[in-house]
XYZ file of C-alpha atoms in Angstrom:
327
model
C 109.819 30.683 109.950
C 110.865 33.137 112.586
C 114.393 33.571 110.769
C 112.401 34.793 107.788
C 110.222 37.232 109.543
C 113.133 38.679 111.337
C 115.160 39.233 107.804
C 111.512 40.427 106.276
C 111.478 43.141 109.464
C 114.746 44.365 108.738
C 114.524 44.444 104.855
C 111.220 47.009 105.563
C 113.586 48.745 108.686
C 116.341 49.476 106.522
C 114.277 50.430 103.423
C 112.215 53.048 105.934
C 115.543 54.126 107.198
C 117.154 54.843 103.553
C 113.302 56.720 102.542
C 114.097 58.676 106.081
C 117.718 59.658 105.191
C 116.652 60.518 101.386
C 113.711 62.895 102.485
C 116.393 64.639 104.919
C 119.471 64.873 102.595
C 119.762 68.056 101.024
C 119.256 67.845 96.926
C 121.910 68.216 94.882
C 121.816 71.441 92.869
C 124.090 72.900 89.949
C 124.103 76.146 91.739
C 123.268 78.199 94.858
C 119.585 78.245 94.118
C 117.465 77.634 90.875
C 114.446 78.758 89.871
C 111.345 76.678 89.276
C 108.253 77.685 87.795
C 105.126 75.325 87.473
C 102.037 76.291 85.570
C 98.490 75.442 86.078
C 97.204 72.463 86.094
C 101.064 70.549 85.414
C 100.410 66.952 87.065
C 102.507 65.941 90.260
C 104.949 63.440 87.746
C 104.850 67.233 85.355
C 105.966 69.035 88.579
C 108.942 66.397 89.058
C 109.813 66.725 85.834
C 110.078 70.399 85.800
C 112.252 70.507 89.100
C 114.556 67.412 87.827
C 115.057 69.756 84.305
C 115.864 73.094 86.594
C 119.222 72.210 87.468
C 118.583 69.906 90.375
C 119.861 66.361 90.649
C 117.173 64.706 91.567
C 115.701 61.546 89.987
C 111.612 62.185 88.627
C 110.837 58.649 88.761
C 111.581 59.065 92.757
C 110.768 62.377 93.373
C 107.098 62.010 91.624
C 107.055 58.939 94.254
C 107.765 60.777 97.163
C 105.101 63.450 95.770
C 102.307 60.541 95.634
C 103.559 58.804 98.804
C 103.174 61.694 100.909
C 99.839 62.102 100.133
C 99.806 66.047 98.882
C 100.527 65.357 95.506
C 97.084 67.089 94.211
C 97.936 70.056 96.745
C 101.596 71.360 95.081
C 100.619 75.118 93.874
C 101.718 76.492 90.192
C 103.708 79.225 90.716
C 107.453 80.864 90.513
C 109.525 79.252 92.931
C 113.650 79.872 94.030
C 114.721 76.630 95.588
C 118.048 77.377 97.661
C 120.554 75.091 98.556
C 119.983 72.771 101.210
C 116.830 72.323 100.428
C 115.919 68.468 101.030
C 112.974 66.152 99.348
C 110.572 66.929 102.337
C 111.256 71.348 102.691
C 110.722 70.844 98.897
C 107.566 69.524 98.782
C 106.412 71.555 102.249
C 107.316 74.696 99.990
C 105.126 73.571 97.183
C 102.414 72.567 98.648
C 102.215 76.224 100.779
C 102.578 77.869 97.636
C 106.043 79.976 98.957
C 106.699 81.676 95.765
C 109.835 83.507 95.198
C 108.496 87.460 95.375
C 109.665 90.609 94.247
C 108.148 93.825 94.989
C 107.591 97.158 92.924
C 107.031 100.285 94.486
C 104.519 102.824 92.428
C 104.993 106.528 94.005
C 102.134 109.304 94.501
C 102.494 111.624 92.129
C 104.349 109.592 89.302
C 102.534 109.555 85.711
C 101.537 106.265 83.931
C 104.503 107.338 81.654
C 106.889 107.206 84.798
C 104.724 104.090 85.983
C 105.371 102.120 82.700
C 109.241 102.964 82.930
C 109.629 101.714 86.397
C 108.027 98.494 85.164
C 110.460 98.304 82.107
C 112.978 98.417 85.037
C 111.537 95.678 86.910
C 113.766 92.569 87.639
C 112.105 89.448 86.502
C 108.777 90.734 85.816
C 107.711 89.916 82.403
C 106.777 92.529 79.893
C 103.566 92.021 78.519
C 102.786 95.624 77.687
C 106.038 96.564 76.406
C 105.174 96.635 72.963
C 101.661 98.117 73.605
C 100.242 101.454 73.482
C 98.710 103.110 76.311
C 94.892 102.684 74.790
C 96.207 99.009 74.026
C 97.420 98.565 77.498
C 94.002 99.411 78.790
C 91.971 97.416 76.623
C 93.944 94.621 77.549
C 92.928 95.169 81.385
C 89.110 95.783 80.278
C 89.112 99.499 80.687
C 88.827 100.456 76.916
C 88.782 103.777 76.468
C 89.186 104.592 79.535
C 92.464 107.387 80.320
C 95.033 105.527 82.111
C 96.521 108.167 84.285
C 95.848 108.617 87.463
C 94.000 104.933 87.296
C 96.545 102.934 89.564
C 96.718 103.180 93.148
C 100.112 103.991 94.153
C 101.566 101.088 96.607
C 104.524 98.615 96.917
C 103.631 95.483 94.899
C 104.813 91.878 95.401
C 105.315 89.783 92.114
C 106.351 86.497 91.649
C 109.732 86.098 89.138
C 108.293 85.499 85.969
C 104.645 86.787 86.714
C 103.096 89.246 83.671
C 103.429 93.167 84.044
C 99.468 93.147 83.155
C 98.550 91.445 86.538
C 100.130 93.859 88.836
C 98.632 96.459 86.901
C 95.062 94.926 87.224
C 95.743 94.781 90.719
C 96.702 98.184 91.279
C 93.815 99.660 89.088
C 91.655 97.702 91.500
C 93.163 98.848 94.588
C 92.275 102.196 93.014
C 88.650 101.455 92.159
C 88.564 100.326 95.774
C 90.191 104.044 97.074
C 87.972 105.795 94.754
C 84.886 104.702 95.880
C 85.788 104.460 99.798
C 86.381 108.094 99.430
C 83.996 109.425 97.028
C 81.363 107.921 99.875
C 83.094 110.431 102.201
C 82.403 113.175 99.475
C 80.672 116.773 101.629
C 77.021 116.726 100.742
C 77.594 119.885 98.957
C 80.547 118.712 97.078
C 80.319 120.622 93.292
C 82.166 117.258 92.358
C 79.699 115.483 90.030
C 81.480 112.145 89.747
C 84.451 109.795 91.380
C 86.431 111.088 88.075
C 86.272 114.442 88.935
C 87.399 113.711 92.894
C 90.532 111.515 91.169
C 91.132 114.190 89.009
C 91.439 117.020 91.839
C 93.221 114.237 93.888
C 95.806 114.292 91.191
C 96.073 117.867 91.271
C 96.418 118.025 95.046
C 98.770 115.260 95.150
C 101.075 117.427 92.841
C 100.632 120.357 94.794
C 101.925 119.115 98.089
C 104.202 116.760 99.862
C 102.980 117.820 103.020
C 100.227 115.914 104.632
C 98.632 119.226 106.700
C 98.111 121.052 103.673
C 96.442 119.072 101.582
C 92.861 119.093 102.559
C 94.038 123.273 102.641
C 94.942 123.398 99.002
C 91.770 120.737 98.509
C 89.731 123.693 99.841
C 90.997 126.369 97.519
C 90.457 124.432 94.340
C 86.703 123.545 95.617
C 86.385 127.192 96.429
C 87.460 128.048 92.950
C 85.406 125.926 91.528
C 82.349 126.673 93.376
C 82.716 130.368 92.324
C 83.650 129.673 88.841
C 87.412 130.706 89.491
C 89.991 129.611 86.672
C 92.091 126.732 88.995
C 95.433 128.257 87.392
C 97.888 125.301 89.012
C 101.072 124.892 87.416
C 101.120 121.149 87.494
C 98.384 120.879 85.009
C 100.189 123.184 82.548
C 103.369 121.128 83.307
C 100.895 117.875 82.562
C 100.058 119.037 79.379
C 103.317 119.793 78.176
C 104.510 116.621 78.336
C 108.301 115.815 77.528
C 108.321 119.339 76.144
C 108.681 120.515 79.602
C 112.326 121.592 80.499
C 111.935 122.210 84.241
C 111.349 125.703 83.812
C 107.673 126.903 83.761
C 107.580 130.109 81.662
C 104.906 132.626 81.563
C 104.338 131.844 77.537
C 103.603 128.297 78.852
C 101.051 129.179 81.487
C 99.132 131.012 78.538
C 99.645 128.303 75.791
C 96.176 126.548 75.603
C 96.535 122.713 75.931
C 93.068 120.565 77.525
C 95.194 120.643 80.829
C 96.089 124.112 80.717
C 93.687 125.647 83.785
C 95.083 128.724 83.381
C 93.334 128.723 79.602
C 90.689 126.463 80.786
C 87.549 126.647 83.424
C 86.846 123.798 85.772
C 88.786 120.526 86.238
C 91.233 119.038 83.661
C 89.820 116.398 81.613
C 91.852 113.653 83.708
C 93.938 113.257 86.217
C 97.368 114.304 86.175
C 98.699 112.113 88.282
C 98.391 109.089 90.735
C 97.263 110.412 93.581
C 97.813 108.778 97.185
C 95.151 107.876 99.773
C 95.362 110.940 101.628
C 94.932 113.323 98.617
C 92.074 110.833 97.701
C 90.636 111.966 101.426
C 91.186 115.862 100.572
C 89.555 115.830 97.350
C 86.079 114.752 98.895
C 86.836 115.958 102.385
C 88.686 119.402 102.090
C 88.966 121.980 105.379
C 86.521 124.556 105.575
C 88.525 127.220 104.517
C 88.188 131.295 102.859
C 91.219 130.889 101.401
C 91.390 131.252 97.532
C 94.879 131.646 96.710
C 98.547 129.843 97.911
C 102.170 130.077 97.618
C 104.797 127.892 98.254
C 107.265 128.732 100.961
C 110.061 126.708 99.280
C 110.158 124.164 102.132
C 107.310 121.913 100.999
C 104.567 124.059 103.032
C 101.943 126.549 101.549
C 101.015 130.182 102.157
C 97.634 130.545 102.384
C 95.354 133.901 101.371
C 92.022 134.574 101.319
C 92.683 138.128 98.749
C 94.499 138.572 95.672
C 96.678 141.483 97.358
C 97.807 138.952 100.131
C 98.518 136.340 98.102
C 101.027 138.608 96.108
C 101.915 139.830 99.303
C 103.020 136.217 99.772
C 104.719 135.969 96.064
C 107.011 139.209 96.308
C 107.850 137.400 100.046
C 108.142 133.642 99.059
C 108.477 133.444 95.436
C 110.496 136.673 93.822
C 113.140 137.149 96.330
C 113.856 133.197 95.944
């Protein structure tokens, strides 16, 4: 009897000990890494499947085992996942069950258009392109915003993504980062704002945002416009002319241009431009409702990002014939 329970013991040692070596051995893979995606709801023996079909060696039968055995079957994550080489049966399933997708990130700039924005997500390596084939309106109705002008509507940031992920979910997320912006600032908004709505504070945003590179002047430049406005001044910007020309626009802003009418044209048109022009950074966000106490109804660029700033027409073409004509 004793002779059998010894051979029974070290039957269940060495079985143990081959599980123990087969959870530690790296899998066998066709190449440096593979990618494996699992979608919602796939079963753990659906998950074993998938990896075993990826392009690693790996038995299903055994893996989907291991999977139950361990006892965090029911906690593997869907997702888009790059297994590397060297990766053994246990880092596997530890990688899984933490949900460590394989990420790629997409930076959205201030200032860019949702033309420019839509381009860099053409560009985007393994993003998939859901909107491709959609117009802009169509793009919008598909992230519940019919109707609804999509410039200026996404909050420029860098993005993470997993490989394979839809274009349409990092755009939701960035038009609710800038819902979230919006309405943090528009709370910050100077009691006697003559902004009537968030629109109109993303709108000038944009504006501001085009205007300036430079942090320090931008709650400056925010004060001109809002004096403007408050007096009923034309806003005459260049940027929204440039706006409303669209691809027509050469890179050379001609005085026919600044008096062809277009809705953006504020050198035609009173008051704000009926959107923004832009996607307009936190900071600009700030200016917009916050903008410096200033006199100042007129600026000039220097040429070196920063602003001249006058409070009298015959300063501020003081400033042109000094900063502008000679250039």
């Amino acid at each position: 009897m004793g002779r059998f329970l010894l051979i029974f013991v070290l039957l269940v040692s060495g079985l143990a000990g081959a599980a123990f070596w087969w959870l530690e051995r790296p899998l066998p893979m066709s190449s440096d890494s593979v990618d494996v995606s699992i979608d919602p709801r796939t079963s753990a023996r659906g998950v074993a499947d998938v990896v075993a079909r990826s392009g690693i060696e790996v038995s299903p039968l055994l893996l989907h085992a291991w999977f139950r055995l361990s006892g965090d079957a029911r906690q593997i994550r869907a997702g888009s996942y790059e297994i590397e080489r060297g990766t053994t049966p246990r880092s596997l399933l530890r990688k899984l069950v933490r949900g460590e997708e394989s990420l790629r990130s997409l930076t959205l700039v201030e200032g860019w258009t949702f033309r420019q924005l839509r381009e860099a997500l053409a560009r985007a390596p393994d993003l998939r392109k859901d909107t491709a084939a959609l117009s802009d309106a169509a793009v919008m109705e598909q992230l519940g915003r019919m109707h609804q002008h999509p410039e200026g509507r996404f909050f420029p940031d860098t993005y993470s993504y997993a490989k394979g992920s839809s274009d349409l979910k990092l755009l939701a997320l960035a038009l609710r980062t800038m819902d979230r912006h919006l309405q943090a600032a528009w709370q910050r908004r100077a009691p006697d704002s003559p902004l009537r709505t968030p629109e109109e504070a993303l709108a000038l945003a944009s504006i501001v945002e085009k205007e300036t590179g430079i942090d320090a002047d931008r709650t400056l430049i925010a004060g001109v416009f809002i004096n403007r406005l408050r007096l009923g001044m034309m806003l005459q910007t260049d940027p929204t002319v440039i706006y409303g020309m669209g691809q027509q626009f050469d890179g050379n802003l001609r005085k026919k241009d600044l008096q062809t009418d277009t809705p953006w044209n504020t050198y035609t048109r009173a008051g704000l431009p009926p959107t923004p022009i832009a996607m307009p950074g936190r900071q600009s966000l700030i200016a917009a409702v916050e903008p410096a106490a200033t006199k100042a109804l007129y600026f000039v660029a220097r040429g070196d990002g920063s602003s001249v700033f006058s409070t009298s027409l015959d300063a501020h073409n003081r400033a042109v014939n000094q900063y502008q004509r000679k250039r």
